[in-house]
PDB file of C-alpha atoms and ligand atoms in Angstrom:
ATOM      1  CA  MET A1007       6.193  17.913  60.675  1.00 61.00           C
ATOM      2  CA  THR A1008       6.046  20.323  63.588  1.00 64.00           C
ATOM      3  CA  ASN A1009       8.027  22.886  61.612  1.00 83.00           C
ATOM      4  CA  GLU A1010       5.813  22.565  58.565  1.00 82.00           C
ATOM      5  CA  LEU A1011       4.741  26.207  58.462  1.00 84.00           C
ATOM      6  CA  TRP A1012       8.335  27.440  58.712  1.00 88.00           C
ATOM      7  CA  TRP A1013       9.470  25.138  55.926  1.00 89.00           C
ATOM      8  CA  ARG A1014       6.642  26.318  53.699  1.00 88.00           C
ATOM      9  CA  LEU A1015       7.066  30.029  54.393  1.00 90.00           C
ATOM     10  CA  GLY A1016      10.876  29.822  54.341  1.00 92.00           C
ATOM     11  CA  CYS A1017      10.985  28.136  50.923  1.00 93.00           C
ATOM     12  CA  PHE A1018       8.220  30.352  49.534  1.00 93.00           C
ATOM     13  CA  PHE A1019       9.807  33.664  50.482  1.00 94.00           C
ATOM     14  CA  SER A1020      13.341  32.542  49.549  1.00 95.00           C
ATOM     15  CA  VAL A1021      12.323  31.506  46.030  1.00 95.00           C
ATOM     16  CA  LEU A1022      10.051  34.550  45.650  1.00 95.00           C
ATOM     17  CA  ALA A1023      12.839  36.943  46.671  1.00 96.00           C
ATOM     18  CA  LEU A1024      15.430  35.204  44.493  1.00 96.00           C
ATOM     19  CA  MET A1025      13.232  35.227  41.383  1.00 95.00           C
ATOM     20  CA  MET A1026      12.242  38.855  41.896  1.00 95.00           C
ATOM     21  CA  LEU A1027      15.866  39.790  42.299  1.00 96.00           C
ATOM     22  CA  PHE A1028      16.765  38.050  39.022  1.00 95.00           C
ATOM     23  CA  GLU A1029      13.906  39.650  37.107  1.00 92.00           C
ATOM     24  CA  TRP A1030      14.745  43.065  38.511  1.00 93.00           C
ATOM     25  CA  TYR A1031      18.417  42.632  37.597  1.00 93.00           C
ATOM     26  CA  LYS A1032      17.852  41.278  34.081  1.00 92.00           C
ATOM     27  CA  PRO A1033      14.209  41.151  32.968  1.00 93.00           C
ATOM     28  CA  ALA A1034      13.465  39.070  29.871  1.00 91.00           C
ATOM     29  CA  ARG A1035      10.605  41.291  28.702  1.00 91.00           C
ATOM     30  CA  LYS A1036       9.219  44.737  29.441  1.00 89.00           C
ATOM     31  CA  SER A1037       5.828  44.949  31.167  1.00 83.00           C
ATOM     32  CA  VAL A1038       2.948  46.695  29.403  1.00 78.00           C
ATOM     33  CA  ILE A1039       1.288  47.534  32.738  1.00 80.00           C
ATOM     34  CA  GLY A1040       2.789  49.323  35.716  1.00 78.00           C
ATOM     35  CA  LEU A1041       4.324  47.085  38.353  1.00 81.00           C
ATOM     36  CA  ARG A1042       2.338  48.576  41.218  1.00 81.00           C
ATOM     37  CA  GLN A1043      -1.032  47.891  39.611  1.00 82.00           C
ATOM     38  CA  ARG A1044      -0.202  44.328  38.594  1.00 84.00           C
ATOM     39  CA  TRP A1045       1.382  43.411  41.889  1.00 89.00           C
ATOM     40  CA  SER A1046      -1.389  44.828  44.061  1.00 89.00           C
ATOM     41  CA  ALA A1047      -3.943  42.830  42.031  1.00 89.00           C
ATOM     42  CA  ASN A1048      -1.888  39.630  41.907  1.00 92.00           C
ATOM     43  CA  PHE A1049      -0.834  39.677  45.564  1.00 93.00           C
ATOM     44  CA  GLY A1050      -4.365  40.775  46.506  1.00 93.00           C
ATOM     45  CA  LEU A1051      -5.610  37.504  45.019  1.00 94.00           C
ATOM     46  CA  VAL A1052      -3.074  35.566  47.109  1.00 93.00           C
ATOM     47  CA  LEU A1053      -4.401  37.225  50.241  1.00 94.00           C
ATOM     48  CA  ALA A1054      -8.045  36.629  49.275  1.00 94.00           C
ATOM     49  CA  SER A1055      -7.298  32.962  48.541  1.00 94.00           C
ATOM     50  CA  SER A1056      -5.554  32.477  51.888  1.00 91.00           C
ATOM     51  CA  VAL A1057      -8.463  33.989  53.807  1.00 91.00           C
ATOM     52  CA  LEU A1058     -11.082  32.001  51.863  1.00 93.00           C
ATOM     53  CA  THR A1059      -9.159  28.743  52.310  1.00 90.00           C
ATOM     54  CA  ARG A1060      -8.716  29.343  56.042  1.00 87.00           C
ATOM     55  CA  LEU A1061     -12.408  30.057  56.478  1.00 89.00           C
ATOM     56  CA  SER A1062     -13.812  27.268  54.343  1.00 88.00           C
ATOM     57  CA  ILE A1063     -11.446  24.306  54.733  1.00 87.00           C
ATOM     58  CA  PRO A1064     -10.886  23.319  58.358  1.00 81.00           C
ATOM     59  CA  ILE A1065      -8.097  20.815  57.779  1.00 88.00           C
ATOM     60  CA  GLY A1066      -4.780  21.143  55.923  1.00 90.00           C
ATOM     61  CA  LEU A1067      -3.555  18.606  53.369  1.00 94.00           C
ATOM     62  CA  THR A1068      -0.780  17.235  55.590  1.00 94.00           C
ATOM     63  CA  ALA A1069      -3.187  16.860  58.539  1.00 94.00           C
ATOM     64  CA  LEU A1070      -5.531  14.980  56.218  1.00 96.00           C
ATOM     65  CA  ALA A1071      -2.657  12.701  55.168  1.00 96.00           C
ATOM     66  CA  LEU A1072      -1.814  11.968  58.833  1.00 96.00           C
ATOM     67  CA  TYR A1073      -5.468  11.188  59.548  1.00 96.00           C
ATOM     68  CA  ASN A1074      -5.615   8.845  56.528  1.00 96.00           C
ATOM     69  CA  ALA A1075      -2.491   7.023  57.759  1.00 96.00           C
ATOM     70  CA  GLN A1076      -4.014   6.503  61.228  1.00 96.00           C
ATOM     71  CA  GLN A1077      -7.281   5.236  59.787  1.00 96.00           C
ATOM     72  CA  GLY A1078      -5.741   3.124  57.005  1.00 95.00           C
ATOM     73  CA  ILE A1079      -7.439   5.136  54.263  1.00 96.00           C
ATOM     74  CA  GLY A1080      -6.086   5.127  50.684  1.00 96.00           C
ATOM     75  CA  LEU A1081      -3.999   2.839  48.462  1.00 96.00           C
ATOM     76  CA  PHE A1082      -0.537   3.374  49.981  1.00 97.00           C
ATOM     77  CA  ASN A1083      -1.902   2.909  53.500  1.00 95.00           C
ATOM     78  CA  ILE A1084      -3.175  -0.542  52.537  1.00 94.00           C
ATOM     79  CA  ILE A1085      -0.448  -2.028  50.330  1.00 94.00           C
ATOM     80  CA  ASN A1086       3.018  -2.803  51.574  1.00 91.00           C
ATOM     81  CA  LEU A1087       5.800  -0.959  49.778  1.00 95.00           C
ATOM     82  CA  PRO A1088       9.090   0.555  50.955  1.00 95.00           C
ATOM     83  CA  ASN A1089       8.666   4.092  52.273  1.00 94.00           C
ATOM     84  CA  TRP A1090      10.956   5.724  49.715  1.00 96.00           C
ATOM     85  CA  LEU A1091       9.036   4.113  46.858  1.00 97.00           C
ATOM     86  CA  ILE A1092       5.713   5.326  48.243  1.00 97.00           C
ATOM     87  CA  ILE A1093       7.087   8.870  48.441  1.00 97.00           C
ATOM     88  CA  VAL A1094       8.440   8.767  44.853  1.00 97.00           C
ATOM     89  CA  LEU A1095       5.195   7.291  43.480  1.00 97.00           C
ATOM     90  CA  SER A1096       3.129   9.824  45.448  1.00 97.00           C
ATOM     91  CA  LEU A1097       5.086  12.757  44.016  1.00 97.00           C
ATOM     92  CA  LEU A1098       4.752  11.475  40.446  1.00 97.00           C
ATOM     93  CA  LEU A1099       1.042  10.646  40.736  1.00 97.00           C
ATOM     94  CA  LEU A1100       0.135  13.947  42.421  1.00 97.00           C
ATOM     95  CA  ASP A1101       1.989  15.788  39.662  1.00 97.00           C
ATOM     96  CA  ILE A1102       0.015  13.903  36.989  1.00 97.00           C
ATOM     97  CA  VAL A1103      -3.211  14.857  38.799  1.00 97.00           C
ATOM     98  CA  ILE A1104      -2.171  18.532  38.769  1.00 97.00           C
ATOM     99  CA  TYR A1105      -1.253  18.302  35.079  1.00 97.00           C
ATOM    100  CA  TRP A1106      -4.737  16.993  34.230  1.00 98.00           C
ATOM    101  CA  GLN A1107      -6.425  19.440  36.532  1.00 97.00           C
ATOM    102  CA  HIS A1108      -4.676  22.277  34.684  1.00 97.00           C
ATOM    103  CA  ARG A1109      -5.568  20.784  31.291  1.00 97.00           C
ATOM    104  CA  LEU A1110      -9.235  20.426  32.277  1.00 97.00           C
ATOM    105  CA  PHE A1111      -9.269  24.015  33.555  1.00 97.00           C
ATOM    106  CA  HIS A1112      -8.446  24.940  29.947  1.00 96.00           C
ATOM    107  CA  GLN A1113     -10.830  22.528  28.246  1.00 96.00           C
ATOM    108  CA  ILE A1114     -14.027  22.799  30.305  1.00 96.00           C
ATOM    109  CA  PRO A1115     -15.659  26.191  29.659  1.00 94.00           C
ATOM    110  CA  PHE A1116     -16.967  26.568  33.226  1.00 94.00           C
ATOM    111  CA  LEU A1117     -13.493  25.982  34.673  1.00 96.00           C
ATOM    112  CA  TRP A1118     -11.822  28.186  32.054  1.00 95.00           C
ATOM    113  CA  ARG A1119     -13.886  31.123  33.371  1.00 94.00           C
ATOM    114  CA  PHE A1120     -11.796  30.916  36.544  1.00 95.00           C
ATOM    115  CA  HIS A1121      -8.456  29.972  35.008  1.00 96.00           C
ATOM    116  CA  ARG A1122      -8.568  32.819  32.488  1.00 93.00           C
ATOM    117  CA  VAL A1123      -7.963  35.184  35.437  1.00 93.00           C
ATOM    118  CA  HIS A1124      -4.472  33.694  35.498  1.00 95.00           C
ATOM    119  CA  HIS A1125      -4.052  33.973  31.716  1.00 94.00           C
ATOM    120  CA  ALA A1126      -5.480  37.487  31.317  1.00 91.00           C
ATOM    121  CA  ASP A1127      -2.258  38.866  32.786  1.00 89.00           C
ATOM    122  CA  ALA A1128      -0.733  40.798  29.897  1.00 88.00           C
ATOM    123  CA  HIS A1129       2.703  40.411  31.404  1.00 90.00           C
ATOM    124  CA  VAL A1130       4.160  37.304  33.023  1.00 93.00           C
ATOM    125  CA  ASP A1131       6.422  37.512  36.048  1.00 94.00           C
ATOM    126  CA  THR A1132       6.863  35.739  39.384  1.00 95.00           C
ATOM    127  CA  SER A1133       3.667  37.316  40.723  1.00 94.00           C
ATOM    128  CA  THR A1134       1.696  35.715  37.851  1.00 94.00           C
ATOM    129  CA  GLY A1135       2.639  32.352  39.338  1.00 94.00           C
ATOM    130  CA  LEU A1136       0.474  33.306  42.322  1.00 94.00           C
ATOM    131  CA  ARG A1137      -2.366  34.944  40.417  1.00 94.00           C
ATOM    132  CA  PHE A1138      -5.266  32.508  40.608  1.00 96.00           C
ATOM    133  CA  HIS A1139      -8.900  33.205  41.341  1.00 96.00           C
ATOM    134  CA  PRO A1140      -9.693  32.177  44.971  1.00 96.00           C
ATOM    135  CA  LEU A1141     -12.363  29.759  43.734  1.00 96.00           C
ATOM    136  CA  GLU A1142      -9.824  28.047  41.455  1.00 97.00           C
ATOM    137  CA  ILE A1143      -7.556  27.659  44.491  1.00 96.00           C
ATOM    138  CA  LEU A1144     -10.458  26.195  46.474  1.00 95.00           C
ATOM    139  CA  LEU A1145     -11.359  23.742  43.689  1.00 96.00           C
ATOM    140  CA  SER A1146      -7.708  22.771  43.374  1.00 96.00           C
ATOM    141  CA  ILE A1147      -7.444  22.042  47.118  1.00 95.00           C
ATOM    142  CA  GLY A1148     -10.568  19.884  46.803  1.00 96.00           C
ATOM    143  CA  VAL A1149      -8.970  17.905  43.958  1.00 97.00           C
ATOM    144  CA  LYS A1150      -5.758  17.474  45.966  1.00 97.00           C
ATOM    145  CA  MET A1151      -7.712  16.307  49.044  1.00 97.00           C
ATOM    146  CA  ILE A1152      -9.446  13.630  46.979  1.00 97.00           C
ATOM    147  CA  ALA A1153      -6.147  12.526  45.391  1.00 98.00           C
ATOM    148  CA  VAL A1154      -4.292  12.450  48.746  1.00 98.00           C
ATOM    149  CA  SER A1155      -7.063  10.358  50.333  1.00 97.00           C
ATOM    150  CA  ALA A1156      -7.581   7.974  47.402  1.00 97.00           C
ATOM    151  CA  LEU A1157      -3.841   7.302  47.062  1.00 97.00           C
ATOM    152  CA  GLY A1158      -3.089   7.376  50.794  1.00 97.00           C
ATOM    153  CA  VAL A1159      -0.229   9.821  50.186  1.00 97.00           C
ATOM    154  CA  PRO A1160       2.011  10.139  53.271  1.00 97.00           C
ATOM    155  CA  ALA A1161       2.206  13.557  54.955  1.00 95.00           C
ATOM    156  CA  MET A1162       5.908  13.904  54.128  1.00 95.00           C
ATOM    157  CA  ALA A1163       5.199  13.462  50.404  1.00 96.00           C
ATOM    158  CA  VAL A1164       2.382  16.024  50.607  1.00 96.00           C
ATOM    159  CA  LEU A1165       4.745  18.547  52.177  1.00 95.00           C
ATOM    160  CA  ILE A1166       7.548  17.919  49.643  1.00 95.00           C
ATOM    161  CA  PHE A1167       5.034  18.129  46.785  1.00 96.00           C
ATOM    162  CA  GLU A1168       3.408  21.349  47.925  1.00 95.00           C
ATOM    163  CA  ILE A1169       6.699  23.115  48.587  1.00 95.00           C
ATOM    164  CA  SER A1170       8.273  22.060  45.279  1.00 95.00           C
ATOM    165  CA  LEU A1171       5.181  22.755  43.150  1.00 95.00           C
ATOM    166  CA  ASN A1172       4.931  26.199  44.661  1.00 94.00           C
ATOM    167  CA  ALA A1173       8.633  26.923  44.160  1.00 96.00           C
ATOM    168  CA  LEU A1174       8.590  25.657  40.569  1.00 96.00           C
ATOM    169  CA  ALA A1175       5.503  27.733  39.693  1.00 95.00           C
ATOM    170  CA  LEU A1176       7.334  30.837  40.942  1.00 96.00           C
ATOM    171  CA  PHE A1177      10.426  29.753  39.024  1.00 96.00           C
ATOM    172  CA  ASN A1178       8.785  29.164  35.637  1.00 95.00           C
ATOM    173  CA  HIS A1179       6.692  32.333  35.690  1.00 97.00           C
ATOM    174  CA  ALA A1180       9.721  34.531  36.448  1.00 96.00           C
ATOM    175  CA  ASN A1181      10.387  37.219  33.848  1.00 96.00           C
ATOM    176  CA  ILE A1182      13.881  35.953  33.123  1.00 95.00           C
ATOM    177  CA  ARG A1183      15.628  34.208  30.251  1.00 94.00           C
ATOM    178  CA  LEU A1184      18.191  31.670  31.340  1.00 95.00           C
ATOM    179  CA  PRO A1185      21.377  31.495  29.262  1.00 94.00           C
ATOM    180  CA  ASN A1186      21.295  28.735  26.626  1.00 94.00           C
ATOM    181  CA  VAL A1187      23.925  26.634  28.350  1.00 96.00           C
ATOM    182  CA  ILE A1188      21.626  26.312  31.391  1.00 95.00           C
ATOM    183  CA  GLU A1189      18.229  26.458  29.645  1.00 95.00           C
ATOM    184  CA  LYS A1190      18.847  23.737  27.061  1.00 95.00           C
ATOM    185  CA  PRO A1191      19.814  20.929  29.471  1.00 96.00           C
ATOM    186  CA  LEU A1192      17.268  22.110  32.053  1.00 96.00           C
ATOM    187  CA  ARG A1193      14.343  21.900  29.621  1.00 94.00           C
ATOM    188  CA  LEU A1194      15.027  18.186  29.182  1.00 94.00           C
ATOM    189  CA  ILE A1195      13.465  17.809  32.638  1.00 95.00           C
ATOM    190  CA  LEU A1196      11.862  21.018  33.869  1.00 95.00           C
ATOM    191  CA  MET A1197       9.346  23.503  32.502  1.00 96.00           C
ATOM    192  CA  THR A1198      11.575  26.530  31.984  1.00 96.00           C
ATOM    193  CA  GLN A1199      10.465  30.168  31.716  1.00 96.00           C
ATOM    194  CA  ILE A1200      10.701  30.159  27.904  1.00 96.00           C
ATOM    195  CA  LEU A1201       8.581  27.005  27.681  1.00 97.00           C
ATOM    196  CA  HIS A1202       6.016  28.303  30.140  1.00 97.00           C
ATOM    197  CA  ARG A1203       5.707  31.652  28.353  1.00 96.00           C
ATOM    198  CA  ILE A1204       4.489  29.648  25.327  1.00 97.00           C
ATOM    199  CA  HIS A1205       1.598  28.546  27.597  1.00 97.00           C
ATOM    200  CA  HIS A1206       0.818  32.236  28.206  1.00 96.00           C
ATOM    201  CA  SER A1207       0.865  33.156  24.491  1.00 95.00           C
ATOM    202  CA  GLN A1208      -2.271  34.670  22.958  1.00 93.00           C
ATOM    203  CA  VAL A1209      -2.223  32.011  20.228  1.00 94.00           C
ATOM    204  CA  VAL A1210      -4.796  29.433  21.356  1.00 93.00           C
ATOM    205  CA  THR A1211      -2.849  26.348  20.230  1.00 93.00           C
ATOM    206  CA  GLU A1212       0.106  27.658  22.209  1.00 95.00           C
ATOM    207  CA  THR A1213      -1.972  28.428  25.327  1.00 94.00           C
ATOM    208  CA  ASN A1214      -3.260  24.869  25.140  1.00 95.00           C
ATOM    209  CA  SER A1215       0.205  23.359  25.472  1.00 96.00           C
ATOM    210  CA  ASN A1216       2.890  22.967  28.146  1.00 97.00           C
ATOM    211  CA  TYR A1217       0.450  22.442  31.023  1.00 97.00           C
ATOM    212  CA  GLY A1218       3.077  21.079  33.416  1.00 96.00           C
ATOM    213  CA  PHE A1219       4.164  23.332  36.266  1.00 93.00           C
ATOM    214  CA  SER A1220       7.159  21.189  37.165  1.00 94.00           C
ATOM    215  CA  VAL A1221       8.535  18.466  34.866  1.00 95.00           C
ATOM    216  CA  ILE A1222       7.897  18.329  31.113  1.00 96.00           C
ATOM    217  CA  TRP A1223       7.264  14.561  31.125  1.00 96.00           C
ATOM    218  CA  TRP A1224       3.457  14.670  31.314  1.00 97.00           C
ATOM    219  CA  ASP A1225       3.202  17.100  28.396  1.00 97.00           C
ATOM    220  CA  LYS A1226       5.422  14.759  26.372  1.00 97.00           C
ATOM    221  CA  LEU A1227       3.475  11.668  27.481  1.00 97.00           C
ATOM    222  CA  PHE A1228       0.018  13.146  26.844  1.00 97.00           C
ATOM    223  CA  GLY A1229       0.934  14.990  23.634  1.00 96.00           C
ATOM    224  CA  SER A1230       0.749  18.638  24.726  1.00 96.00           C
ATOM    225  CA  TYR A1231       4.441  19.532  24.652  1.00 96.00           C
ATOM    226  CA  LYS A1232       5.498  22.503  22.499  1.00 95.00           C
ATOM    227  CA  ASP A1233       9.130  23.501  22.399  1.00 93.00           C
ATOM    228  CA  LYS A1234       8.670  26.474  20.049  1.00 92.00           C
ATOM    229  CA  ALA A1235       6.095  29.192  19.555  1.00 92.00           C
ATOM    230  CA  ILE A1236       5.384  30.862  16.190  1.00 93.00           C
ATOM    231  CA  LYS A1237       6.995  34.059  17.437  1.00 93.00           C
ATOM    232  CA  SER A1238      10.246  34.371  19.310  1.00 91.00           C
ATOM    233  CA  ASP A1239      10.259  34.511  23.111  1.00 90.00           C
ATOM    234  CA  ASN A1240      10.896  38.238  22.909  1.00 89.00           C
ATOM    235  CA  GLU A1241       8.008  39.019  20.534  1.00 89.00           C
ATOM    236  CA  LEU A1242       5.427  36.609  21.929  1.00 91.00           C
ATOM    237  CA  ALA A1243       2.115  38.401  22.640  1.00 90.00           C
ATOM    238  CA  LEU A1244       1.166  37.373  26.185  1.00 91.00           C
ATOM    239  CA  GLY A1245      -2.269  37.359  27.819  1.00 89.00           C
ATOM    240  CA  LEU A1246      -5.665  36.790  26.214  1.00 89.00           C
ATOM    241  CA  ILE A1247      -7.010  38.370  23.042  1.00 87.00           C
ATOM    242  CA  GLU A1248     -10.391  38.712  24.811  1.00 83.00           C
ATOM    243  CA  TYR A1249      -8.792  41.085  27.311  1.00 81.00           C
ATOM    244  CA  PRO A1250      -6.907  43.595  25.195  1.00 73.00           C
ATOM    245  CA  GLU A1251      -7.698  46.463  27.534  1.00 65.00           C
ATOM    246  CA  ALA A1252      -4.959  45.247  29.837  1.00 61.00           C
ATOM    247  CA  LYS A1253      -5.135  48.126  32.304  1.00 61.00           C
ATOM    248  CA  GLN A1254      -8.863  47.950  33.062  1.00 60.00           C
ATOM    249  CA  ASN A1255      -8.573  44.232  33.692  1.00 64.00           C
ATOM    250  CA  ALA A1256      -5.638  44.451  36.023  1.00 74.00           C
ATOM    251  CA  SER A1257      -7.403  45.641  39.172  1.00 84.00           C
ATOM    252  CA  PHE A1258      -8.049  43.300  42.095  1.00 89.00           C
ATOM    253  CA  ILE A1259     -11.841  43.749  41.922  1.00 90.00           C
ATOM    254  CA  ALA A1260     -11.924  43.255  38.138  1.00 88.00           C
ATOM    255  CA  LEU A1261     -10.057  39.971  38.574  1.00 90.00           C
ATOM    256  CA  LEU A1262     -12.391  38.760  41.330  1.00 92.00           C
ATOM    257  CA  LEU A1263     -15.408  39.451  39.100  1.00 91.00           C
ATOM    258  CA  MET A1264     -13.874  38.215  35.847  1.00 90.00           C
ATOM    259  CA  PRO A1265     -15.251  34.613  35.991  1.00 91.00           C
ATOM    260  CA  PHE A1266     -18.799  35.888  36.417  1.00 91.00           C
ATOM    261  CA  LYS A1267     -18.781  38.254  33.482  1.00 85.00           C
ATOM    262  CA  ASN A1268     -19.717  36.884  30.114  1.00 73.00           C
ATOM    263  CA  LYS A1269     -17.062  37.202  27.521  1.00 64.00           C
ATOM    264  CA  SER A1270     -16.854  35.184  24.380  1.00 54.00           C
ATOM    265  CA  PHE A1271     -13.661  33.229  24.475  1.00 53.00           C
ATOM    266  CA  LYS A1272     -11.696  31.347  21.926  1.00 50.00           C
ATOM    267  CA  ASN A1273     -10.075  28.687  23.971  1.00 52.00           C
ATOM    268  CA  LYS A1274     -11.862  25.769  22.319  1.00 44.00           C
TER     269      LYS A1274
HETATM  270 ZN1   ZN B2123      -3.031  27.627  32.156  1.00 84.35          ZN
END
C-alpha cells in the first residue's frame, strides 16, 4: 500500500496515453468542437476536482478502509470469509453501488443538474471520461466512503476498484471503434465504446441506458441494457439537446456554472 500513489498515477497515465494514441491514430468520429477548447475545459474540471477533494476530504478511501479494519467497522470486518472472496464480493458490490449512483444521477433532477455537465459534451473522447463537475466528484466520494465503511471493504479491494474503474471509464469514453472481432466478444462482459456512446446519445431513452462504467451485468440485471441505438454509431447525435450551442458551453467556467443555471431539461 505504500506505493499506492504510484500505482494510481502509473495506471492512469498509461491508459490515458494509450487511449489518446488510439483515438489520434484512428478516431471513430469527428469532433464538432476544437480539441484545445474541449480539453482545456475537461482537464480544467479534473484539476478543480482534485483541489476541492484535497481541501474538503481529509482522508483517502484506502486510509478509511485501513481504519475500518483496525476498528472492526463494516460487514466484512465482522464476518469470517476467505480473503479472496471478500475482495471479489467487495469489487462486485462497489460496482453495483456505482451503477445505482450513476442511475440516480440521471433520475433525480437535483443530481442531474450536476451530471449533465458530463453529458453536455457534444463530442465524446477519453477526456469526457474525466469531465465531471467537482461537486459530483465530491458527492461520489461521499457515497463511496459510506459503502466502503458499511461493507468493511479491505484497502486492497478499494485500490483495485478505484484503479480499474478509472481505467475502464477512460477506455469506454475513447473516440475509437474496435474491430468487430474484438468488440463483439468484449461486449459480452465489458461496456465498450460503441455501447457507451449510446449512453451519450441525445435521445433520452438512449441516454437513460447503459449506466455501467465497467461490466454490462448490472444493466442487464436491472433492465437498462441497450445494445443498439436508433441511429448508427457513426450518425449518433451526441450531447444534450438542451445545449445545442456546443461552443459556448464548452468553456471551463461555463461548465462550473452549468448546474446552477436553470435550463428546462428532458431527462425524465
Ligand atoms: Zn450518465
